[in-house]
Amino acid sequence: MGLSNRGFTQPSKIKKGLTLPRGLEDLSPLSLGILITFFFPRSKLLRRRRLTGKQQQEFGERFLLLLSKQSCFATIESQKTWLVEREKNLLMPRNPQMRSLVLDAKQMIYTNSIGKGRKKETGLGLTNTKDGNFGEWYSEVVTNGEMIEYYEISGCYILRPWTMSIWEIMQSYFDAEIKKMKIKTCYFPLFVSNTVLQKEKDHIEGFAPEVAWVTRSGDSDLEVPIAIRPTSETVMYPYFSKWIRGHRDLPLKLNQWCNVVRWEFSNPTPFIRSREFLWQEGHTAFATKEEADTEVLEILELYRRLYEEYLAVPVVKGKKSEMEKFAGGLYTTSVEAFIPNTGRGVQGATSHCLGQNFAKMFEINFEDEKGEKSMVWQNSWAYSTRTIGVMVMVHGDDKGLVLPPKVAAVQVIIVNVPFKEADTDKIKNACLETVKTLCDLGIRAEADLRENYSPGWKYSHWEMKGVPLRIEIGPRDVANNQVVVARRDNGEKVSVPMADLVKVKDLLDDVQQNMFNVAKQKRDACVEVIKTWDEFIKALGQKKLILAPWCDEEEVEKEVKTKTKGETGAAKTLCSPFDQPELPEGTLCFASGKPAKKWTYWGRSY
Ligand code: 87F
């Protein structure tokens, strides 16, 4: 990607008589002339806005020649991407005649360049494979799948509707669950003063370089710079102190849905590591530690369900080591996911018990039932848009996104397959009827009846966007009162009688379950139980998720980190799973040789 089109501004330098790149042979020079007019609205070549038919034809011919300069493209793949990228940006002329020509050419370019003939090279529309170049594959999937648009500020991304609909579904689930727990919604300001931010020193220490500051308004410097929230403990807790007086004010349980900013410097990745992201942050205060402990686990269970039941991503619930926990808190629990392709763990969400640290700093006290002054016990917990990135990484394939039905904005896409002599209206009506039946059944279904795209193009398009089920309706299906259903997860096709469309519900459930099972199988296949340092190093080299007996000493963890530091980052503890395998008496720590206290997951991580 990122191909230069500098060559296109110097038509005079083109040599004639070169062969055309594959896929473009069928385009008439006129169509191409029109296309290029819209491809490069700002190019020097097209400074003159209004072009006559002849001029367009001329441009078309030049364009063909330019395209045939194979040297512009490193590979046929890059040519393909280039064409698709341009095709996306193509503007539509208002004149109906021009419009139909452009549409015609547009479809031809797409189907010719990435359609049937080339389907096998890689997944349609993707130039990288998941196993070939994971990083490039990921960024192609999130952009071509219309989830993300890159933005001019590094580490910031535009979240497109396809992303936001997933986020909203997850939000509805989680919000409803926490409301059942009597957690109330609130909203605190984005800005935080330095004094307040610095109040809890332990907490901010280490994070300080990531805090972004506003230092100016217009031309004048602010008297005191103000920070943009990286998290809201220090924003909220002064008010907890004000609002909590007696035991009747407890528990205080708040949650806010908002954005936060952390000015990361390491390799930004859409969803996974971005400088601004969306999350929910819950902040609660209780009279007793027991209540706080209980809530930590209740929330963690909601996070597990979010990953496993909604995103179909298996996670491990566990406790973070002292080194990896949130420094301002008492203990941290998390759900940890794993990306088999990169062999990296990823912290999916965290639920912290803050103990009384913040209560001390912010004087969050209450008078208990006996009239004695007491300090509250606090929790804080969050999941962010990172969840979506994990889902894409785990399920995506060489054709693009694969969305679990439960979070897909469109669960079923219905495509009409008109044949030349067929009654196209009849087919369209069958599609619309199917949409209605499915929607009445509570399924999120839509029909793609656009006439300017071929069925093949539409299949690829919706595959790229990860829609779980595709229904194809052609003349034969109409005649037989049936539809053909194709699954995104495994490519299987089945015929379903129109009268049995309720079966689509079972199919969606099956896709959801199958996606989880497949992901779990892959994750489990990466788990390596090891006992010795040599085994550890070997497994790390094989991108495994390592489960090892550990002495639980910080010094040892530090040493492992130092010893494994390399280009791809050091290995660290991910969590100690709550679900502990048996640890036989006398088991030794893989790293220190001291008696092991617990089983812990280790690996490189995001
Ligand atoms: C970056 C800059 C400043 C993480 C930061 O996990 C402060 C911080 O406090 C910071 N990055 N953290 C820890 C966040 C802890 C906690 N906050 C509420 C959560 C859950 C939600």
XYZ file of C-alpha atoms and ligand atoms in Angstrom:
627
model
C 0.000 0.000 0.000
C 1.037 3.604 0.088
C 1.878 3.568 -3.576
C 3.099 6.724 -5.130
C 1.112 8.173 -7.979
C 3.673 10.784 -8.810
C 4.173 9.231 -12.248
C 0.654 10.116 -13.176
C 1.283 13.795 -13.369
C 3.767 13.518 -16.190
C 1.888 12.049 -19.133
C 4.411 13.321 -21.604
C 6.958 10.821 -20.380
C 4.842 7.799 -21.204
C 6.084 5.403 -23.804
C 3.466 3.822 -25.998
C 2.962 0.172 -26.801
C 3.131 -1.430 -23.371
C 0.880 -4.305 -22.406
C -2.001 -3.648 -20.083
C -2.049 -4.980 -16.577
C -4.282 -7.958 -16.058
C -7.892 -7.093 -15.391
C -7.910 -3.820 -17.236
C -8.027 -5.115 -20.777
C -11.798 -4.823 -20.975
C -12.103 -1.189 -20.049
C -12.753 1.211 -22.850
C -10.499 4.264 -22.977
C -13.566 6.431 -22.595
C -14.617 4.721 -19.371
C -11.111 5.096 -18.100
C -11.022 8.709 -19.141
C -14.055 9.346 -17.043
C -12.619 7.320 -14.224
C -9.356 9.129 -14.073
C -11.208 12.420 -14.056
C -12.703 11.362 -10.795
C -9.778 9.403 -9.488
C -7.508 12.358 -9.360
C -9.652 15.442 -8.902
C -6.681 17.429 -7.631
C -3.967 16.115 -9.873
C -2.012 18.402 -12.148
C -3.175 16.273 -15.000
C -6.699 17.381 -14.386
C -6.366 21.024 -13.531
C -9.037 21.732 -16.119
C -12.274 20.789 -14.491
C -14.586 20.354 -17.433
C -13.474 17.908 -20.052
C -14.970 17.128 -23.420
C -15.577 13.518 -24.438
C -12.482 13.651 -26.589
C -10.324 14.965 -23.789
C -11.647 12.251 -21.518
C -10.822 9.645 -24.108
C -7.365 11.052 -24.375
C -6.904 10.889 -20.644
C -8.255 7.377 -20.701
C -5.620 6.315 -23.162
C -2.901 7.933 -21.134
C -4.241 6.346 -18.003
C -4.132 2.897 -19.551
C -0.567 3.457 -20.561
C 0.352 4.707 -17.174
C -1.210 1.713 -15.556
C 0.663 -0.533 -17.883
C 3.902 0.847 -16.518
C 4.244 -2.185 -14.329
C 7.132 -0.577 -12.511
C 4.615 1.574 -10.644
C 3.558 -1.542 -8.808
C 5.866 -3.812 -6.942
C 3.558 -6.783 -7.426
C 0.242 -7.612 -8.951
C -1.063 -7.497 -5.356
C -0.064 -3.910 -4.881
C -1.689 -3.037 -8.183
C -4.845 -4.634 -6.935
C -4.845 -2.684 -3.687
C -4.126 0.477 -5.541
C -7.108 -0.048 -7.788
C -9.406 -0.890 -4.921
C -8.251 2.149 -2.985
C -8.853 4.411 -5.964
C -12.174 2.773 -6.648
C -13.310 3.626 -3.146
C -12.524 7.281 -3.609
C -14.223 7.564 -6.926
C -16.708 10.388 -6.923
C -20.030 10.102 -8.690
C -20.883 12.593 -11.408
C -24.361 14.119 -11.400
C -25.036 13.718 -15.084
C -26.971 10.419 -15.405
C -25.191 9.327 -18.570
C -21.765 9.935 -17.103
C -22.927 8.301 -13.936
C -23.877 5.055 -15.581
C -20.591 4.972 -17.475
C -18.648 5.503 -14.296
C -20.644 2.874 -12.451
C -20.036 0.491 -15.278
C -16.329 1.064 -15.318
C -16.165 1.019 -11.556
C -17.709 -2.407 -11.345
C -15.543 -3.663 -14.166
C -12.409 -2.485 -12.462
C -13.399 -4.098 -9.229
C -14.507 -7.442 -10.598
C -11.714 -7.614 -13.102
C -8.992 -6.681 -10.725
C -10.049 -8.581 -7.658
C -12.926 -10.716 -8.851
C -13.231 -14.327 -9.885
C -10.067 -14.674 -11.906
C -7.799 -13.659 -9.086
C -9.706 -14.753 -6.082
C -7.184 -17.434 -5.250
C -4.120 -15.216 -5.052
C -5.027 -14.046 -1.548
C -8.300 -13.280 0.092
C -10.359 -10.953 -2.012
C -9.315 -7.382 -1.630
C -6.587 -8.138 0.907
C -3.007 -8.039 -0.232
C -1.627 -9.623 2.905
C -2.493 -12.898 4.537
C -2.987 -13.422 8.247
C -0.129 -15.907 8.403
C 2.078 -14.028 5.950
C 2.255 -10.558 7.444
C -0.025 -10.255 10.418
C 0.511 -6.542 11.081
C -0.250 -5.473 7.530
C -3.110 -7.938 7.328
C -4.666 -6.450 10.460
C -4.485 -2.899 9.262
C -5.962 -3.908 5.904
C -8.794 -5.806 7.565
C -9.845 -2.950 9.813
C -9.710 -0.407 6.988
C -11.153 -2.498 4.135
C -13.774 -3.864 6.508
C -14.818 -0.226 7.014
C -14.227 -0.265 10.760
C -11.407 2.251 10.934
C -10.122 5.147 8.918
C -6.584 6.266 9.581
C -6.292 9.830 10.806
C -3.596 12.433 10.374
C -2.634 12.318 14.048
C -0.607 9.218 14.749
C -2.289 6.795 17.119
C -5.731 8.294 16.540
C -8.319 6.532 14.421
C -11.753 7.288 13.092
C -14.242 4.738 14.361
C -16.683 4.188 11.533
C -20.313 3.090 11.943
C -19.385 -0.567 11.443
C -17.233 -0.296 14.582
C -19.619 1.833 16.546
C -22.510 -0.563 16.036
C -20.413 -3.324 17.620
C -19.454 -1.004 20.436
C -23.080 -0.059 21.023
C -24.198 -3.686 21.211
C -21.497 -4.443 23.767
C -22.433 -1.284 25.589
C -26.119 -2.289 25.776
C -25.223 -5.657 27.242
C -22.800 -4.329 29.811
C -24.826 -1.301 30.775
C -27.938 -3.408 31.376
C -25.928 -5.836 33.535
C -24.351 -3.175 35.724
C -27.700 -1.433 36.102
C -28.993 -4.704 37.557
C -26.168 -4.305 40.082
C -27.495 -0.837 40.927
C -24.544 0.950 39.396
C -25.508 4.444 38.246
C -24.350 6.344 35.206
C -22.448 9.606 35.629
C -20.194 11.861 33.603
C -17.162 13.759 34.885
C -15.183 16.373 32.939
C -12.458 15.540 30.462
C -10.003 17.957 32.069
C -8.092 17.581 35.277
C -5.877 20.036 37.097
C -2.295 19.197 37.858
C -2.812 19.365 41.618
C -5.617 16.870 41.522
C -3.843 14.607 39.029
C -0.712 14.497 41.178
C -2.532 13.913 44.414
C -2.015 10.161 44.425
C 1.721 9.991 43.691
C 2.068 6.190 43.478
C -0.683 6.044 41.002
C 0.569 8.690 38.606
C 4.215 7.738 38.876
C 5.264 5.814 35.800
C 2.224 6.990 33.890
C 3.253 10.665 33.810
C 4.908 10.596 30.347
C 1.623 9.491 28.843
C -0.428 12.378 30.177
C -1.422 14.922 27.506
C -1.707 18.577 28.506
C -3.556 21.611 27.234
C -1.222 24.551 27.565
C -2.781 27.229 25.407
C -6.032 28.792 24.371
C -5.818 30.734 21.150
C -2.595 32.742 21.261
C -2.167 32.919 24.995
C -0.644 30.414 27.360
C -2.947 29.095 30.050
C -2.028 30.261 33.522
C -1.803 26.651 34.597
C -1.785 23.803 32.108
C -4.606 21.317 32.443
C -4.360 17.599 31.789
C -6.679 15.466 29.681
C -7.932 12.481 31.685
C -5.970 9.286 31.169
C -8.324 7.642 33.710
C -10.641 9.311 36.235
C -9.681 8.220 39.755
C -8.310 11.622 40.660
C -11.087 13.459 38.830
C -13.830 11.650 40.682
C -12.557 10.931 44.153
C -12.611 14.471 45.539
C -16.367 14.300 44.958
C -16.645 10.854 46.481
C -15.154 12.504 49.562
C -17.750 15.242 49.415
C -20.742 12.984 48.757
C -19.981 10.222 51.223
C -20.722 11.220 54.810
C -22.365 8.357 56.597
C -22.904 4.635 56.072
C -26.245 5.447 54.441
C -24.373 7.038 51.543
C -22.747 3.681 50.829
C -22.242 1.883 48.612
C -21.628 4.566 46.005
C -21.484 2.865 42.643
C -20.817 4.903 39.511
C -19.907 4.193 35.940
C -19.127 6.488 33.064
C -18.852 5.858 29.329
C -16.234 8.177 27.914
C -13.012 8.687 26.021
C -9.568 8.863 27.595
C -6.217 9.994 26.237
C -2.879 8.294 26.874
C -0.028 9.604 24.776
C 1.587 6.281 23.955
C 4.899 6.202 22.179
C 5.188 2.577 21.264
C 3.836 1.249 18.003
C 0.204 2.419 17.756
C -2.274 -0.219 16.584
C -5.949 0.445 15.838
C -8.125 -0.541 18.828
C -5.262 -2.302 20.601
C -3.027 0.667 21.349
C -4.422 4.064 20.424
C -3.836 7.467 21.956
C -7.487 8.158 22.463
C -9.930 5.375 23.126
C -13.437 4.740 24.354
C -14.169 2.806 27.503
C -16.406 2.466 30.472
C -14.856 3.148 33.824
C -16.577 1.996 36.947
C -15.706 3.490 40.325
C -17.325 2.184 43.465
C -16.999 2.676 47.207
C -18.140 0.288 49.950
C -18.239 0.148 53.712
C -16.487 -3.222 53.828
C -13.703 -5.020 52.009
C -15.940 -8.065 51.560
C -18.419 -6.099 49.492
C -15.609 -4.688 47.375
C -14.058 -8.148 46.866
C -17.387 -9.560 45.749
C -17.934 -6.813 43.222
C -14.450 -7.192 41.720
C -15.332 -10.743 40.759
C -18.870 -9.961 39.637
C -17.529 -7.391 37.203
C -14.759 -9.708 36.043
C -17.403 -12.322 35.254
C -19.271 -9.755 33.137
C -16.030 -9.122 31.228
C -15.544 -12.849 30.683
C -19.063 -13.101 29.306
C -18.500 -10.087 27.079
C -15.486 -11.776 25.525
C -16.710 -15.334 25.451
C -20.434 -14.971 24.827
C -20.456 -11.840 22.679
C -17.063 -11.656 20.982
C -16.567 -15.443 20.944
C -13.043 -14.941 22.292
C -11.812 -17.309 25.013
C -10.220 -15.592 28.004
C -8.521 -16.579 31.237
C -9.682 -14.983 34.470
C -6.954 -14.397 36.974
C -4.951 -12.185 39.261
C -2.129 -9.930 38.153
C 1.285 -10.167 39.795
C 2.400 -7.413 42.179
C 4.522 -5.995 39.385
C 1.765 -5.964 36.800
C -1.091 -4.808 39.017
C -2.359 -1.225 39.013
C 0.155 0.466 41.300
C -2.441 2.598 43.038
C -4.551 -0.396 44.028
C -4.574 -3.349 46.378
C -4.904 -6.109 43.795
C -5.829 -6.373 40.127
C -7.835 -9.052 38.408
C -8.083 -9.346 34.641
C -9.344 -11.342 31.727
C -6.474 -12.273 29.418
C -6.887 -13.141 25.750
C -4.269 -14.581 23.418
C -3.482 -13.914 19.761
C -2.143 -17.169 18.296
C -0.646 -15.541 15.182
C 1.658 -13.258 17.110
C 1.965 -15.409 20.205
C 1.048 -12.433 22.336
C -1.191 -12.195 25.316
C -3.486 -9.234 25.582
C -5.064 -7.850 28.721
C -8.736 -7.803 27.824
C -10.194 -5.878 30.759
C -9.326 -5.192 34.388
C -11.207 -5.139 37.636
C -9.228 -3.644 40.521
C -9.742 -3.607 44.220
C -8.189 -0.294 45.220
C -8.304 -1.075 48.910
C -8.153 2.109 50.981
C -5.233 3.835 49.235
C -7.305 6.411 47.434
C -9.634 6.771 50.424
C -6.622 7.850 52.471
C -5.390 10.344 49.896
C -8.764 11.838 49.116
C -10.183 11.509 52.631
C -13.163 9.429 51.638
C -14.496 8.711 55.123
C -17.850 7.819 56.577
C -19.439 7.437 59.955
C -20.309 3.773 60.451
C -23.355 2.347 62.239
C -21.586 2.653 65.597
C -20.868 6.322 64.939
C -17.170 5.671 64.360
C -15.171 7.204 61.556
C -14.179 4.699 58.866
C -12.504 4.702 55.491
C -14.250 3.325 52.410
C -13.073 0.364 50.335
C -12.921 1.111 46.625
C -12.900 -0.632 43.277
C -12.350 0.550 39.746
C -12.824 -1.438 36.550
C -12.790 -0.890 32.813
C -13.006 -2.388 29.365
C -12.245 -0.404 26.257
C -12.502 -0.460 22.463
C -9.461 -2.747 22.636
C -12.023 -5.568 22.942
C -12.921 -4.992 19.283
C -9.304 -5.262 18.148
C -8.899 -8.543 20.003
C -12.024 -9.866 18.302
C -10.738 -8.855 14.851
C -7.322 -10.413 15.489
C -8.751 -13.664 16.780
C -11.448 -14.278 14.151
C -10.417 -12.401 11.009
C -9.230 -14.440 8.030
C -7.781 -13.903 4.550
C -11.129 -12.667 3.275
C -11.420 -9.995 5.960
C -13.430 -9.590 9.127
C -15.407 -12.417 10.654
C -17.970 -11.030 13.076
C -19.649 -13.086 15.772
C -23.424 -12.888 15.147
C -24.130 -11.459 18.585
C -22.242 -8.237 17.871
C -22.722 -7.935 14.102
C -24.764 -4.906 13.047
C -25.938 -6.963 10.078
C -26.289 -10.643 10.938
C -27.685 -11.722 7.587
C -27.115 -10.060 4.248
C -29.450 -11.009 1.443
C -28.152 -10.779 -2.104
C -30.274 -11.058 -5.214
C -28.737 -13.166 -7.968
C -30.454 -12.047 -11.165
C -29.865 -14.047 -14.322
C -30.277 -12.563 -17.747
C -33.745 -13.846 -18.551
C -35.009 -14.091 -15.008
C -37.819 -12.024 -13.551
C -35.635 -9.653 -11.536
C -38.570 -8.061 -9.726
C -39.719 -11.414 -8.483
C -36.235 -12.107 -7.107
C -36.054 -8.703 -5.459
C -39.434 -9.201 -3.853
C -38.351 -12.573 -2.515
C -35.316 -10.812 -0.997
C -37.428 -8.126 0.617
C -39.863 -10.695 1.948
C -36.971 -12.632 3.437
C -35.649 -9.484 5.106
C -39.050 -8.863 6.634
C -39.480 -12.421 7.878
C -36.021 -12.423 9.435
C -36.431 -8.988 11.011
C -39.768 -10.104 12.472
C -37.890 -13.013 14.018
C -35.590 -10.509 15.721
C -32.682 -11.053 13.328
C -30.672 -8.088 12.033
C -31.113 -8.680 8.301
C -30.617 -6.439 5.290
C -30.847 -6.845 1.534
C -28.201 -5.585 -0.866
C -30.189 -5.019 -4.055
C -27.836 -2.484 -5.619
C -27.872 -2.796 -9.350
C -24.483 -1.330 -10.008
C -22.665 -4.231 -8.335
C -22.538 -7.860 -9.420
C -23.495 -10.625 -6.987
C -19.841 -11.680 -6.872
C -18.764 -8.201 -5.875
C -21.402 -8.099 -3.171
C -20.355 -11.494 -1.793
C -16.786 -10.292 -1.474
C -17.831 -6.989 -0.001
C -19.928 -8.517 2.770
C -17.344 -11.184 3.399
C -14.789 -8.446 3.882
C -17.149 -6.816 6.380
C -17.543 -10.119 8.190
C -21.315 -10.549 8.014
C -22.017 -13.969 9.610
C -24.591 -15.258 7.105
C -25.285 -14.494 3.464
C -28.506 -15.477 1.798
C -28.449 -15.810 -1.969
C -31.713 -15.727 -3.885
C -31.738 -16.512 -7.594
C -34.443 -17.582 -10.077
C -34.145 -21.251 -9.154
C -34.536 -20.440 -5.451
C -37.638 -18.388 -6.168
C -39.078 -21.269 -8.207
C -38.297 -23.748 -5.413
C -39.421 -21.462 -2.598
C -36.080 -21.663 -0.891
C -32.943 -19.666 -0.178
C -29.265 -20.558 -0.078
C -27.476 -19.646 3.143
C -23.678 -19.289 3.193
C -21.763 -19.125 6.483
C -18.919 -16.658 6.870
C -17.154 -18.680 9.551
C -16.616 -21.918 7.627
C -17.928 -21.217 4.127
C -20.595 -23.922 4.328
C -23.745 -23.510 2.236
C -27.187 -24.911 2.953
C -30.593 -24.552 1.312
C -33.407 -23.454 3.582
C -37.069 -23.513 2.543
C -38.706 -20.082 2.727
C -41.198 -21.543 5.182
C -38.377 -22.594 7.523
C -36.549 -19.274 7.776
C -36.796 -19.541 11.547
C -33.889 -22.002 11.163
C -31.646 -19.042 10.432
C -31.779 -18.340 14.157
C -30.246 -21.731 14.905
C -27.662 -21.159 12.225
C -26.638 -17.863 13.823
C -26.364 -19.566 17.218
C -24.300 -22.276 15.611
C -21.944 -19.767 13.986
C -21.532 -18.003 17.333
C -20.767 -21.267 19.149
C -18.520 -22.576 16.403
C -16.488 -19.372 16.322
C -15.894 -19.672 20.050
C -15.032 -23.372 19.816
C -12.574 -22.834 16.980
C -10.947 -19.895 18.755
C -10.689 -21.857 21.982
C -9.205 -24.843 20.224
C -6.578 -22.620 18.612
C -5.833 -20.858 21.891
C -5.601 -24.130 23.810
C -3.269 -25.558 21.192
C -0.897 -22.676 21.996
C -0.794 -23.336 25.731
C 2.449 -24.952 26.799
C 2.891 -26.213 30.329
C 6.552 -25.980 31.246
C 8.678 -26.773 34.300
C 12.183 -25.594 33.465
C 13.923 -22.502 32.132
C 15.009 -24.284 28.950
C 11.468 -25.349 28.243
C 10.349 -21.794 28.921
C 12.756 -20.273 26.393
C 11.870 -22.882 23.801
C 8.125 -22.315 24.224
C 8.603 -18.552 24.075
C 10.405 -18.962 20.768
C 7.450 -20.964 19.516
C 5.024 -18.152 20.371
C 3.333 -20.157 23.077
C 1.124 -19.100 25.924
C 3.195 -20.444 28.764
C 1.804 -21.879 31.969
C 4.564 -22.256 34.509
C 5.027 -22.946 38.220
C 6.334 -19.750 39.812
C 7.656 -18.675 43.187
C 5.671 -15.401 42.949
C 8.717 -13.218 43.680
C 9.014 -9.815 42.054
C 12.792 -10.083 41.710
C 12.415 -13.277 39.714
C 9.815 -11.730 37.437
C 12.140 -8.784 36.811
C 14.960 -11.131 35.980
C 12.837 -13.072 33.512
C 11.922 -9.785 31.869
C 15.553 -8.722 31.576
C 16.714 -12.087 30.290
C 14.051 -12.246 27.587
C 14.320 -8.690 26.372
C 14.638 -8.714 22.624
C 13.288 -7.024 19.571
C 9.806 -8.394 20.112
C 9.570 -7.322 23.739
C 10.182 -9.119 26.990
C 8.126 -11.932 28.431
C 6.118 -11.123 31.511
C 3.422 -12.582 33.686
C -0.067 -12.277 32.218
C -1.998 -13.567 35.208
C -2.269 -16.358 37.720
C -5.449 -18.117 36.675
C -8.155 -18.499 39.290
C -8.605 -21.951 37.895
C -5.321 -23.404 39.180
C -4.121 -26.827 38.039
C -2.896 -29.010 40.856
C 0.540 -27.980 42.105
C 2.207 -31.111 43.504
C 4.273 -30.726 46.678
C 7.875 -30.009 45.874
C 7.205 -28.357 42.486
C 9.917 -25.797 41.817
C 9.757 -22.390 40.159
C 10.836 -22.646 36.508
C 12.987 -19.521 36.824
C 14.422 -19.466 40.348
C 14.336 -23.108 41.393
C 12.679 -22.043 44.660
C 9.473 -23.753 45.775
C 6.658 -22.777 43.416
C 3.646 -21.047 44.945
C 1.284 -21.020 41.970
C 0.766 -21.636 38.282
C 1.092 -18.446 36.249
C 0.631 -17.595 32.593
C 3.656 -15.987 30.934
C 4.245 -14.607 27.483
C 4.938 -11.578 25.385
C 2.023 -9.228 25.357
C 0.436 -6.194 23.734
C -1.814 6.543 31.958
C -1.604 7.851 32.352
C -1.990 8.264 33.614
C -3.214 3.539 33.281
C -2.425 5.664 32.809
O -7.571 0.149 34.896
C -2.605 7.397 34.464
C -2.821 6.097 34.082
O -3.824 5.430 36.076
C -3.442 5.137 34.956
N -2.648 4.377 32.434
N -3.623 3.895 34.510
C -4.263 2.885 35.351
C -5.740 2.894 35.219
C -6.366 2.203 36.343
C -7.869 2.018 36.302
N -8.614 3.195 36.157
C -10.047 3.078 36.118
C -8.326 0.943 35.407
C -9.776 0.754 35.303
C -10.565 2.002 35.251
